[in-house]
PDB file of N, CA and C in Angstrom:
ATOM      1  N   MET H   1     -98.927 -51.862   9.031  1.00 58.00           N
ATOM      2  CA  MET H   1     -99.963 -51.003   8.592  1.00 58.00           C
ATOM      3  C   MET H   1    -100.713 -50.573  10.040  1.00 58.00           C
ATOM      4  N   THR H   2    -101.195 -49.264   9.817  1.00 68.00           N
ATOM      5  CA  THR H   2    -102.052 -48.784  10.609  1.00 68.00           C
ATOM      6  C   THR H   2    -103.783 -49.206  10.128  1.00 68.00           C
ATOM      7  N   ARG H   3    -104.869 -48.870  11.103  1.00 69.00           N
ATOM      8  CA  ARG H   3    -105.924 -49.306  10.645  1.00 69.00           C
ATOM      9  C   ARG H   3    -106.369 -47.571   9.045  1.00 69.00           C
ATOM     10  N   GLY H   4    -106.853 -48.061   8.344  1.00 66.00           N
ATOM     11  CA  GLY H   4    -107.618 -47.263   7.294  1.00 66.00           C
ATOM     12  C   GLY H   4    -106.350 -47.322   5.908  1.00 66.00           C
ATOM     13  N   GLN H   5    -105.262 -48.439   6.339  1.00 67.00           N
ATOM     14  CA  GLN H   5    -104.308 -48.575   5.301  1.00 67.00           C
ATOM     15  C   GLN H   5    -104.497 -49.966   4.671  1.00 67.00           C
ATOM     16  N   SER H   6    -104.615 -49.908   3.485  1.00 69.00           N
ATOM     17  CA  SER H   6    -104.998 -50.973   2.656  1.00 69.00           C
ATOM     18  C   SER H   6    -103.877 -51.459   1.832  1.00 69.00           C
ATOM     19  N   HIS H   7    -103.405 -52.853   1.537  1.00 69.00           N
ATOM     20  CA  HIS H   7    -102.047 -53.065   0.607  1.00 69.00           C
ATOM     21  C   HIS H   7    -102.748 -52.910  -0.498  1.00 69.00           C
ATOM     22  N   GLN H   8    -102.149 -51.952  -1.439  1.00 68.00           N
ATOM     23  CA  GLN H   8    -101.933 -51.409  -2.786  1.00 68.00           C
ATOM     24  C   GLN H   8    -101.057 -52.148  -3.565  1.00 68.00           C
ATOM     25  N   GLY H   9    -101.025 -52.742  -4.599  1.00 62.00           N
ATOM     26  CA  GLY H   9    -100.110 -53.788  -5.158  1.00 62.00           C
ATOM     27  C   GLY H   9     -99.397 -52.722  -6.173  1.00 62.00           C
ATOM     28  N   ASP H  10     -98.227 -53.133  -6.436  1.00 61.00           N
ATOM     29  CA  ASP H  10     -97.380 -52.511  -7.092  1.00 61.00           C
ATOM     30  C   ASP H  10     -97.964 -52.584  -8.642  1.00 61.00           C
ATOM     31  N   ASN H  11     -98.228 -51.138  -9.301  1.00 60.00           N
ATOM     32  CA  ASN H  11     -98.426 -51.041 -10.656  1.00 60.00           C
ATOM     33  C   ASN H  11     -97.340 -50.800 -11.422  1.00 60.00           C
ATOM     34  N   ASN H  12     -96.288 -50.606 -11.430  1.00 57.00           N
ATOM     35  CA  ASN H  12     -94.799 -50.350 -11.712  1.00 57.00           C
ATOM     36  C   ASN H  12     -94.653 -51.482 -12.617  1.00 57.00           C
ATOM     37  N   ALA H  13     -94.307 -52.567 -12.389  1.00 57.00           N
ATOM     38  CA  ALA H  13     -94.528 -53.675 -13.144  1.00 57.00           C
ATOM     39  C   ALA H  13     -95.352 -53.746 -14.366  1.00 57.00           C
ATOM     40  N   SER H  14     -96.348 -53.480 -14.201  1.00 62.00           N
ATOM     41  CA  SER H  14     -97.474 -54.277 -15.218  1.00 62.00           C
ATOM     42  C   SER H  14     -97.402 -52.868 -16.360  1.00 62.00           C
ATOM     43  N   SER H  15     -97.021 -51.665 -15.978  1.00 63.00           N
ATOM     44  CA  SER H  15     -97.210 -50.372 -17.121  1.00 63.00           C
ATOM     45  C   SER H  15     -95.336 -50.465 -17.727  1.00 63.00           C
ATOM     46  N   MET H  16     -94.808 -50.746 -17.005  1.00 57.00           N
ATOM     47  CA  MET H  16     -93.266 -50.398 -17.213  1.00 57.00           C
ATOM     48  C   MET H  16     -92.926 -48.979 -17.664  1.00 57.00           C
ATOM     49  N   PRO H  17     -93.513 -47.952 -16.917  1.00 68.00           N
ATOM     50  CA  PRO H  17     -93.511 -46.807 -17.076  1.00 68.00           C
ATOM     51  C   PRO H  17     -92.114 -46.144 -17.776  1.00 68.00           C
ATOM     52  N   GLN H  18     -91.138 -46.648 -17.955  1.00 76.00           N
ATOM     53  CA  GLN H  18     -89.992 -46.020 -18.475  1.00 76.00           C
ATOM     54  C   GLN H  18     -89.373 -46.488 -19.742  1.00 76.00           C
ATOM     55  N   THR H  19     -89.986 -47.783 -19.851  1.00 70.00           N
ATOM     56  CA  THR H  19     -89.462 -48.731 -20.878  1.00 70.00           C
ATOM     57  C   THR H  19     -90.258 -47.825 -22.399  1.00 70.00           C
ATOM     58  N   PRO H  20     -89.368 -47.655 -23.451  1.00 74.00           N
ATOM     59  CA  PRO H  20     -89.825 -47.332 -24.793  1.00 74.00           C
ATOM     60  C   PRO H  20     -91.022 -47.953 -25.451  1.00 74.00           C
ATOM     61  N   LYS H  21     -91.587 -47.607 -26.237  1.00 72.00           N
ATOM     62  CA  LYS H  21     -92.782 -48.564 -27.055  1.00 72.00           C
ATOM     63  C   LYS H  21     -91.986 -49.303 -27.968  1.00 72.00           C
ATOM     64  N   TYR H  22     -90.826 -49.102 -28.460  1.00 71.00           N
ATOM     65  CA  TYR H  22     -90.247 -50.124 -29.389  1.00 71.00           C
ATOM     66  C   TYR H  22     -89.583 -51.181 -28.403  1.00 71.00           C
ATOM     67  N   ALA H  23     -89.454 -51.244 -27.105  1.00 70.00           N
ATOM     68  CA  ALA H  23     -88.862 -52.154 -26.334  1.00 70.00           C
ATOM     69  C   ALA H  23     -89.661 -53.297 -25.845  1.00 70.00           C
ATOM     70  N   LYS H  24     -90.963 -52.564 -25.933  1.00 66.00           N
ATOM     71  CA  LYS H  24     -92.262 -53.561 -25.314  1.00 66.00           C
ATOM     72  C   LYS H  24     -92.234 -54.885 -26.507  1.00 66.00           C
ATOM     73  N   THR H  25     -92.988 -56.196 -26.088  1.00 63.00           N
ATOM     74  CA  THR H  25     -92.971 -56.780 -26.421  1.00 63.00           C
ATOM     75  C   THR H  25     -94.289 -56.610 -27.845  1.00 63.00           C
ATOM     76  N   SER H  26     -93.838 -57.035 -29.143  1.00 59.00           N
ATOM     77  CA  SER H  26     -94.726 -56.626 -29.958  1.00 59.00           C
ATOM     78  C   SER H  26     -96.190 -57.419 -29.746  1.00 59.00           C
ATOM     79  N   ALA H  27     -97.469 -57.081 -30.597  1.00 59.00           N
ATOM     80  CA  ALA H  27     -98.807 -57.289 -30.687  1.00 59.00           C
ATOM     81  C   ALA H  27     -98.350 -58.902 -30.667  1.00 59.00           C
ATOM     82  N   ASP H  28     -97.751 -59.601 -31.407  1.00 66.00           N
ATOM     83  CA  ASP H  28     -98.237 -61.101 -31.920  1.00 66.00           C
ATOM     84  C   ASP H  28     -97.530 -61.625 -30.454  1.00 66.00           C
ATOM     85  N   GLY H  29     -96.824 -61.076 -29.766  1.00 64.00           N
ATOM     86  CA  GLY H  29     -95.746 -61.754 -28.701  1.00 64.00           C
ATOM     87  C   GLY H  29     -94.974 -62.689 -28.853  1.00 64.00           C
ATOM     88  N   ARG H  30     -94.196 -62.088 -30.001  1.00 65.00           N
ATOM     89  CA  ARG H  30     -93.084 -62.525 -30.186  1.00 65.00           C
ATOM     90  C   ARG H  30     -92.055 -61.601 -30.108  1.00 65.00           C
ATOM     91  N   ASP H  31     -90.824 -61.859 -29.258  1.00 59.00           N
ATOM     92  CA  ASP H  31     -90.061 -60.989 -29.266  1.00 59.00           C
ATOM     93  C   ASP H  31     -88.279 -61.702 -29.078  1.00 59.00           C
ATOM     94  N   ILE H  32     -88.356 -62.272 -30.400  1.00 68.00           N
ATOM     95  CA  ILE H  32     -86.950 -62.977 -30.679  1.00 68.00           C
ATOM     96  C   ILE H  32     -85.822 -62.339 -31.894  1.00 68.00           C
ATOM     97  N   GLU H  33     -85.104 -62.565 -32.376  1.00 71.00           N
ATOM     98  CA  GLU H  33     -83.853 -61.973 -32.896  1.00 71.00           C
ATOM     99  C   GLU H  33     -83.721 -63.459 -33.629  1.00 71.00           C
ATOM    100  N   PHE H  34     -83.539 -63.033 -34.932  1.00 69.00           N
ATOM    101  CA  PHE H  34     -83.080 -64.498 -35.413  1.00 69.00           C
ATOM    102  C   PHE H  34     -82.115 -63.989 -36.664  1.00 69.00           C
ATOM    103  N   SER H  35     -80.895 -64.748 -37.119  1.00 78.00           N
ATOM    104  CA  SER H  35     -79.901 -64.580 -37.934  1.00 78.00           C
ATOM    105  C   SER H  35     -80.037 -65.648 -39.302  1.00 78.00           C
ATOM    106  N   GLU H  36     -80.470 -65.115 -40.255  1.00 78.00           N
ATOM    107  CA  GLU H  36     -80.358 -66.456 -41.385  1.00 78.00           C
ATOM    108  C   GLU H  36     -79.205 -66.907 -41.631  1.00 78.00           C
ATOM    109  N   GLU H  37     -78.258 -66.190 -41.468  1.00 83.00           N
ATOM    110  CA  GLU H  37     -76.933 -66.876 -41.606  1.00 83.00           C
ATOM    111  C   GLU H  37     -76.540 -67.959 -40.837  1.00 83.00           C
ATOM    112  N   LEU H  38     -77.008 -67.677 -39.639  1.00 83.00           N
ATOM    113  CA  LEU H  38     -76.809 -68.498 -38.579  1.00 83.00           C
ATOM    114  C   LEU H  38     -77.403 -69.928 -38.010  1.00 83.00           C
ATOM    115  N   ALA H  39     -78.476 -69.842 -39.082  1.00 84.00           N
ATOM    116  CA  ALA H  39     -79.483 -70.490 -38.775  1.00 84.00           C
ATOM    117  C   ALA H  39     -79.057 -72.024 -39.632  1.00 84.00           C
ATOM    118  N   ASP H  40     -79.411 -73.363 -38.733  1.00 87.00           N
ATOM    119  CA  ASP H  40     -79.019 -74.665 -39.212  1.00 87.00           C
ATOM    120  C   ASP H  40     -80.567 -75.159 -39.410  1.00 87.00           C
ATOM    121  N   ALA H  41     -80.478 -76.504 -39.692  1.00 90.00           N
ATOM    122  CA  ALA H  41     -81.593 -77.004 -40.363  1.00 90.00           C
ATOM    123  C   ALA H  41     -82.692 -77.114 -39.101  1.00 90.00           C
ATOM    124  N   ALA H  42     -82.393 -77.457 -38.347  1.00 90.00           N
ATOM    125  CA  ALA H  42     -83.379 -77.617 -37.019  1.00 90.00           C
ATOM    126  C   ALA H  42     -83.874 -76.140 -36.945  1.00 90.00           C
ATOM    127  N   ASP H  43     -83.063 -75.034 -36.730  1.00 87.00           N
ATOM    128  CA  ASP H  43     -83.991 -73.890 -36.495  1.00 87.00           C
ATOM    129  C   ASP H  43     -84.767 -73.318 -37.843  1.00 87.00           C
ATOM    130  N   LEU H  44     -84.482 -73.721 -39.203  1.00 88.00           N
ATOM    131  CA  LEU H  44     -85.187 -73.484 -40.312  1.00 88.00           C
ATOM    132  C   LEU H  44     -86.710 -74.508 -39.589  1.00 88.00           C
ATOM    133  N   GLU H  45     -86.731 -75.236 -39.230  1.00 93.00           N
ATOM    134  CA  GLU H  45     -87.510 -76.381 -39.244  1.00 93.00           C
ATOM    135  C   GLU H  45     -88.562 -76.129 -38.158  1.00 93.00           C
ATOM    136  N   ALA H  46     -87.948 -75.677 -37.015  1.00 90.00           N
ATOM    137  CA  ALA H  46     -88.782 -75.028 -35.787  1.00 90.00           C
ATOM    138  C   ALA H  46     -89.670 -73.465 -36.371  1.00 90.00           C
ATOM    139  N   GLN H  47     -88.517 -72.790 -36.904  1.00 88.00           N
ATOM    140  CA  GLN H  47     -89.445 -71.515 -37.726  1.00 88.00           C
ATOM    141  C   GLN H  47     -90.564 -71.796 -38.501  1.00 88.00           C
ATOM    142  N   ALA H  48     -90.494 -72.497 -39.561  1.00 93.00           N
ATOM    143  CA  ALA H  48     -91.570 -73.271 -40.301  1.00 93.00           C
ATOM    144  C   ALA H  48     -92.696 -73.836 -39.784  1.00 93.00           C
ATOM    145  N   ARG H  49     -92.739 -74.543 -38.421  1.00 95.00           N
ATOM    146  CA  ARG H  49     -93.767 -75.239 -37.520  1.00 95.00           C
ATOM    147  C   ARG H  49     -94.538 -73.778 -36.822  1.00 95.00           C
ATOM    148  N   SER H  50     -93.784 -72.800 -36.231  1.00 91.00           N
ATOM    149  CA  SER H  50     -94.061 -71.994 -35.522  1.00 91.00           C
ATOM    150  C   SER H  50     -95.097 -70.817 -36.462  1.00 91.00           C
ATOM    151  N   GLU H  51     -94.573 -70.722 -37.746  1.00 93.00           N
ATOM    152  CA  GLU H  51     -95.318 -70.129 -38.662  1.00 93.00           C
ATOM    153  C   GLU H  51     -96.705 -70.839 -38.733  1.00 93.00           C
ATOM    154  N   ALA H  52     -96.532 -72.223 -38.821  1.00 95.00           N
ATOM    155  CA  ALA H  52     -97.735 -72.823 -39.355  1.00 95.00           C
ATOM    156  C   ALA H  52     -98.405 -72.680 -38.273  1.00 95.00           C
ATOM    157  N   ALA H  53     -98.193 -73.153 -37.096  1.00 94.00           N
ATOM    158  CA  ALA H  53     -98.945 -72.840 -35.696  1.00 94.00           C
ATOM    159  C   ALA H  53     -99.766 -71.398 -35.713  1.00 94.00           C
ATOM    160  N   ASP H  54     -99.199 -70.318 -36.050  1.00 92.00           N
ATOM    161  CA  ASP H  54     -99.561 -69.165 -35.943  1.00 92.00           C
ATOM    162  C   ASP H  54    -100.559 -68.707 -36.674  1.00 92.00           C
ATOM    163  N   ARG H  55    -100.609 -69.698 -38.060  1.00 93.00           N
ATOM    164  CA  ARG H  55    -101.862 -69.322 -39.219  1.00 93.00           C
ATOM    165  C   ARG H  55    -102.668 -70.652 -38.672  1.00 93.00           C
ATOM    166  N   ARG H  56    -102.760 -71.571 -37.937  1.00 94.00           N
ATOM    167  CA  ARG H  56    -103.515 -72.352 -37.562  1.00 94.00           C
ATOM    168  C   ARG H  56    -104.442 -71.535 -36.506  1.00 94.00           C
ATOM    169  N   ALA H  57    -103.732 -71.031 -35.874  1.00 93.00           N
ATOM    170  CA  ALA H  57    -104.048 -69.895 -34.236  1.00 93.00           C
ATOM    171  C   ALA H  57    -104.923 -68.640 -35.084  1.00 93.00           C
ATOM    172  N   LYS H  58    -104.528 -68.478 -35.963  1.00 91.00           N
ATOM    173  CA  LYS H  58    -105.542 -67.010 -36.395  1.00 91.00           C
ATOM    174  C   LYS H  58    -106.674 -67.670 -37.458  1.00 91.00           C
ATOM    175  N   SER H  59    -106.733 -68.738 -37.924  1.00 85.00           N
ATOM    176  CA  SER H  59    -107.594 -69.201 -38.739  1.00 85.00           C
ATOM    177  C   SER H  59    -109.101 -69.758 -37.780  1.00 85.00           C
TER     178      SER H  59
END
């Protein structure tokens, strides 16, 4: 680098300019796919605990 030039951070990763809005993470931070048909008891229990934690966090 020469005199007068400063290090500028890359803003590309933070803005994701070519990523469509539907592909970005939703407002609540959850970006998962879940199939009820393939869920076992542990999956259903984990989902219930996650929903309970979300309710506690929002209240």
